[in-house]
CSV table of C-alpha atoms in Angstrom, one decimal:
chain,number,residue,atom,x,y,z
A,13,MET,CA,-68.3,-55.2,17.0
A,14,ASN,CA,-70.2,-57.6,14.9
A,15,ILE,CA,-70.8,-60.9,16.1
A,16,VAL,CA,-71.8,-63.7,14.0
A,17,GLU,CA,-72.3,-67.8,13.7
A,18,PRO,CA,-68.9,-69.0,13.9
A,19,THR,CA,-69.9,-71.4,11.2
A,20,GLU,CA,-70.8,-67.6,9.1
A,21,LEU,CA,-67.3,-66.5,9.4
A,22,HIS,CA,-65.7,-67.7,5.7
A,23,ARG,CA,-68.2,-65.7,4.6
A,24,TYR,CA,-66.5,-62.4,5.4
A,25,VAL,CA,-62.2,-63.7,3.9
A,26,GLY,CA,-61.3,-61.2,2.1
A,27,GLN,CA,-63.1,-58.3,3.3
A,28,ASP,CA,-62.5,-55.2,5.4
A,29,LEU,CA,-63.4,-54.9,8.7
A,30,GLY,CA,-62.7,-51.5,9.5
A,31,ALA,CA,-60.5,-48.9,11.0
A,32,SER,CA,-59.7,-48.1,14.5
A,33,GLU,CA,-60.2,-45.0,16.5
A,34,TRP,CA,-56.3,-43.0,16.2
A,35,PHE,CA,-53.9,-43.3,18.9
A,36,GLN,CA,-51.5,-40.6,20.2
A,37,ILE,CA,-47.6,-42.3,20.4
A,38,ASP,CA,-46.0,-40.0,23.1
A,39,GLN,CA,-43.3,-40.0,24.7
A,40,ASP,CA,-44.2,-41.3,28.2
A,41,ARG,CA,-45.5,-44.8,26.4
A,42,ILE,CA,-42.2,-45.1,24.5
A,43,ASN,CA,-39.8,-44.4,28.3
A,44,ALA,CA,-42.7,-47.1,29.5
A,45,PHE,CA,-42.6,-49.8,27.3
A,46,ALA,CA,-38.4,-49.2,27.3
A,47,ASP,CA,-38.8,-50.1,30.7
A,48,ALA,CA,-40.9,-52.7,30.4
A,49,THR,CA,-38.8,-54.3,27.8
A,50,LEU,CA,-35.4,-53.0,29.2
A,51,ASP,CA,-34.9,-51.8,25.2
A,52,HIS,CA,-33.3,-48.2,26.0
A,53,GLN,CA,-31.7,-47.8,22.9
A,54,PHE,CA,-30.8,-43.7,22.5
A,55,ILE,CA,-33.5,-43.7,19.8
A,56,HIS,CA,-36.1,-44.6,21.7
A,57,VAL,CA,-35.5,-42.5,24.9
A,58,ASN,CA,-33.1,-39.8,24.1
A,59,PRO,CA,-34.5,-37.0,22.5
A,60,GLU,CA,-31.5,-35.1,22.4
A,61,GLN,CA,-29.7,-38.1,20.8
A,62,ALA,CA,-32.2,-38.7,18.4
A,63,LYS,CA,-32.4,-35.1,16.7
A,64,ALA,CA,-29.3,-36.2,14.9
A,65,THR,CA,-30.8,-39.3,13.6
A,66,PRO,CA,-32.2,-39.3,10.1
A,67,PHE,CA,-35.9,-39.2,11.5
A,68,GLY,CA,-35.0,-36.1,13.7
A,69,THR,CA,-36.9,-37.4,17.4
A,70,THR,CA,-37.2,-39.9,19.1
A,71,ILE,CA,-39.3,-43.2,17.5
A,72,ALA,CA,-41.3,-45.8,18.7
A,73,HIS,CA,-40.3,-49.5,19.3
A,74,GLY,CA,-41.5,-51.5,16.5
A,75,TYR,CA,-42.6,-53.9,19.1
A,76,LEU,CA,-44.8,-50.9,21.1
A,77,THR,CA,-47.0,-51.2,18.1
A,78,VAL,CA,-47.1,-54.6,17.6
A,79,SER,CA,-48.3,-55.1,21.3
A,80,LEU,CA,-50.6,-52.0,20.8
A,81,LEU,CA,-53.1,-54.2,18.3
A,82,PRO,CA,-55.2,-55.8,20.5
A,83,TYR,CA,-56.4,-52.3,21.9
A,84,LEU,CA,-56.8,-50.7,18.6
A,85,GLN,CA,-58.8,-54.3,17.3
A,86,SER,CA,-61.2,-53.1,19.9
A,87,THR,CA,-61.7,-49.9,18.8
A,88,ILE,CA,-62.4,-51.1,15.3
A,89,ASP,CA,-66.3,-51.2,15.2
A,90,GLY,CA,-67.0,-53.5,12.8
A,91,PHE,CA,-64.9,-56.1,14.3
A,92,LEU,CA,-65.8,-59.4,13.8
A,93,LEU,CA,-66.1,-61.9,16.4
A,94,PRO,CA,-67.6,-65.4,16.7
A,95,LYS,CA,-71.0,-65.7,18.9
A,96,GLY,CA,-70.3,-67.3,22.2
A,97,LEU,CA,-67.0,-66.2,22.2
A,98,LYS,CA,-65.5,-67.9,25.7
A,99,MET,CA,-61.8,-66.3,25.1
A,100,GLY,CA,-59.4,-65.0,22.2
A,101,MET,CA,-55.9,-66.1,22.2
A,102,ASN,CA,-52.7,-64.7,20.4
A,103,TYR,CA,-51.6,-68.0,17.7
A,104,GLY,CA,-48.7,-66.1,16.6
A,105,PHE,CA,-47.6,-64.1,13.1
A,106,ASP,CA,-47.0,-65.3,9.9
A,107,LYS,CA,-46.4,-62.0,8.8
A,108,LEU,CA,-44.9,-58.8,10.4
A,109,ARG,CA,-42.6,-56.2,8.7
A,110,PHE,CA,-41.9,-52.9,9.9
A,111,MET,CA,-42.4,-50.1,7.2
A,112,ALA,CA,-41.9,-46.6,8.6
A,113,PRO,CA,-40.9,-45.4,11.9
A,114,VAL,CA,-43.4,-44.1,14.2
A,115,LYS,CA,-41.8,-40.8,15.2
A,116,VAL,CA,-42.9,-39.3,19.0
A,117,GLY,CA,-46.7,-37.7,18.9
A,118,LYS,CA,-47.9,-38.9,16.2
A,119,ARG,CA,-51.1,-40.9,15.8
A,120,ILE,CA,-51.4,-44.3,14.3
A,121,ARG,CA,-54.4,-46.8,13.9
A,122,ALA,CA,-55.0,-49.8,12.4
A,123,ARG,CA,-56.9,-51.3,9.8
A,124,ALA,CA,-58.1,-54.9,9.8
A,125,LYS,CA,-58.8,-57.4,6.7
A,126,LEU,CA,-60.0,-61.1,7.4
A,127,LEU,CA,-57.6,-63.1,5.1
A,128,GLU,CA,-58.9,-66.8,6.9
A,129,ALA,CA,-61.2,-68.5,8.6
A,130,ALA,CA,-61.1,-72.0,9.5
A,131,GLU,CA,-62.3,-74.7,12.5
A,132,ARG,CA,-59.3,-76.3,13.7
A,133,LYS,CA,-61.2,-78.7,16.2
A,134,PRO,CA,-64.7,-78.0,17.3
A,135,GLY,CA,-65.3,-75.1,19.4
A,136,GLN,CA,-61.8,-73.5,18.2
A,137,TRP,CA,-61.7,-71.4,15.1
A,138,LEU,CA,-58.3,-70.1,13.7
A,139,LEU,CA,-58.9,-66.5,12.1
A,140,LYS,CA,-56.1,-64.8,9.9
A,141,LEU,CA,-56.2,-61.0,9.9
A,142,GLU,CA,-54.2,-58.6,8.0
A,143,TYR,CA,-53.4,-55.7,9.7
A,144,VAL,CA,-52.0,-52.2,8.2
A,145,ILE,CA,-50.5,-49.8,11.0
A,146,ASP,CA,-51.3,-46.0,9.5
A,147,ILE,CA,-49.5,-43.3,10.6
A,148,GLU,CA,-51.5,-40.3,10.6
A,149,GLY,CA,-50.3,-37.8,7.2
A,150,GLU,CA,-48.1,-40.0,6.5
A,151,GLU,CA,-48.3,-42.3,2.8
A,152,LYS,CA,-46.2,-45.2,4.4
A,153,PRO,CA,-47.8,-47.8,6.8
A,154,ALA,CA,-46.0,-48.0,10.2
A,155,MET,CA,-46.1,-51.6,10.0
A,156,ILE,CA,-48.3,-54.5,7.6
A,157,ALA,CA,-48.9,-57.8,9.8
A,158,GLU,CA,-50.6,-60.7,9.5
A,159,TRP,CA,-51.6,-61.9,13.1
A,160,LEU,CA,-53.5,-65.6,13.8
A,161,VAL,CA,-55.7,-65.6,16.6
A,162,MET,CA,-57.6,-68.8,17.8
A,163,TYR,CA,-61.1,-68.1,19.1
A,164,PHE,CA,-62.8,-70.6,21.8
A,165,VAL,CA,-67.0,-70.6,21.2
C-alpha cells in the first residue's frame, strides 16, 4: 500500500495504481454467490445446460465480479490510501459496464487508476477510481467500473 497525506491525493490523479493478484473463479464460488443472491439462472449453475450456450460453459454473475473489487483492491501493492485512515465506505458507481463473461475456471485481476480525489467535508475524501477487470488470456476485459469510495481520516 502507498500511504500518503490526504492533501497529496490530487497528485496521483490520472496515475495507474497497479494490478491485483490473479484470482480464480471456480464453480463452487459461483454456486455460493448464486445461493447468497438467490440468482440460480442455469448459465451460472448448470454446467450441462450451459454447454449449449454460446459460452459453452457456466459463467460468473456480473455482480460476483463487482463484489470481488474490495478483495482484489486489497492485493494491489501500489494501492493508494490516505494517511490517518479511520474507515472507507462504498459510495457507489458512476459507471459500470460488463464487457465480457468470466467463464468458470478463468482467472481475473483488477487494474486501478485514480480519476478524482476531493475533500467533501473536513476529513472526508471522495475518490473516484477506474477499475478494469482483466480475464487472463483474453483480450477483452470482463468489466470496467468507476467506483466511488469515501475515506474518513
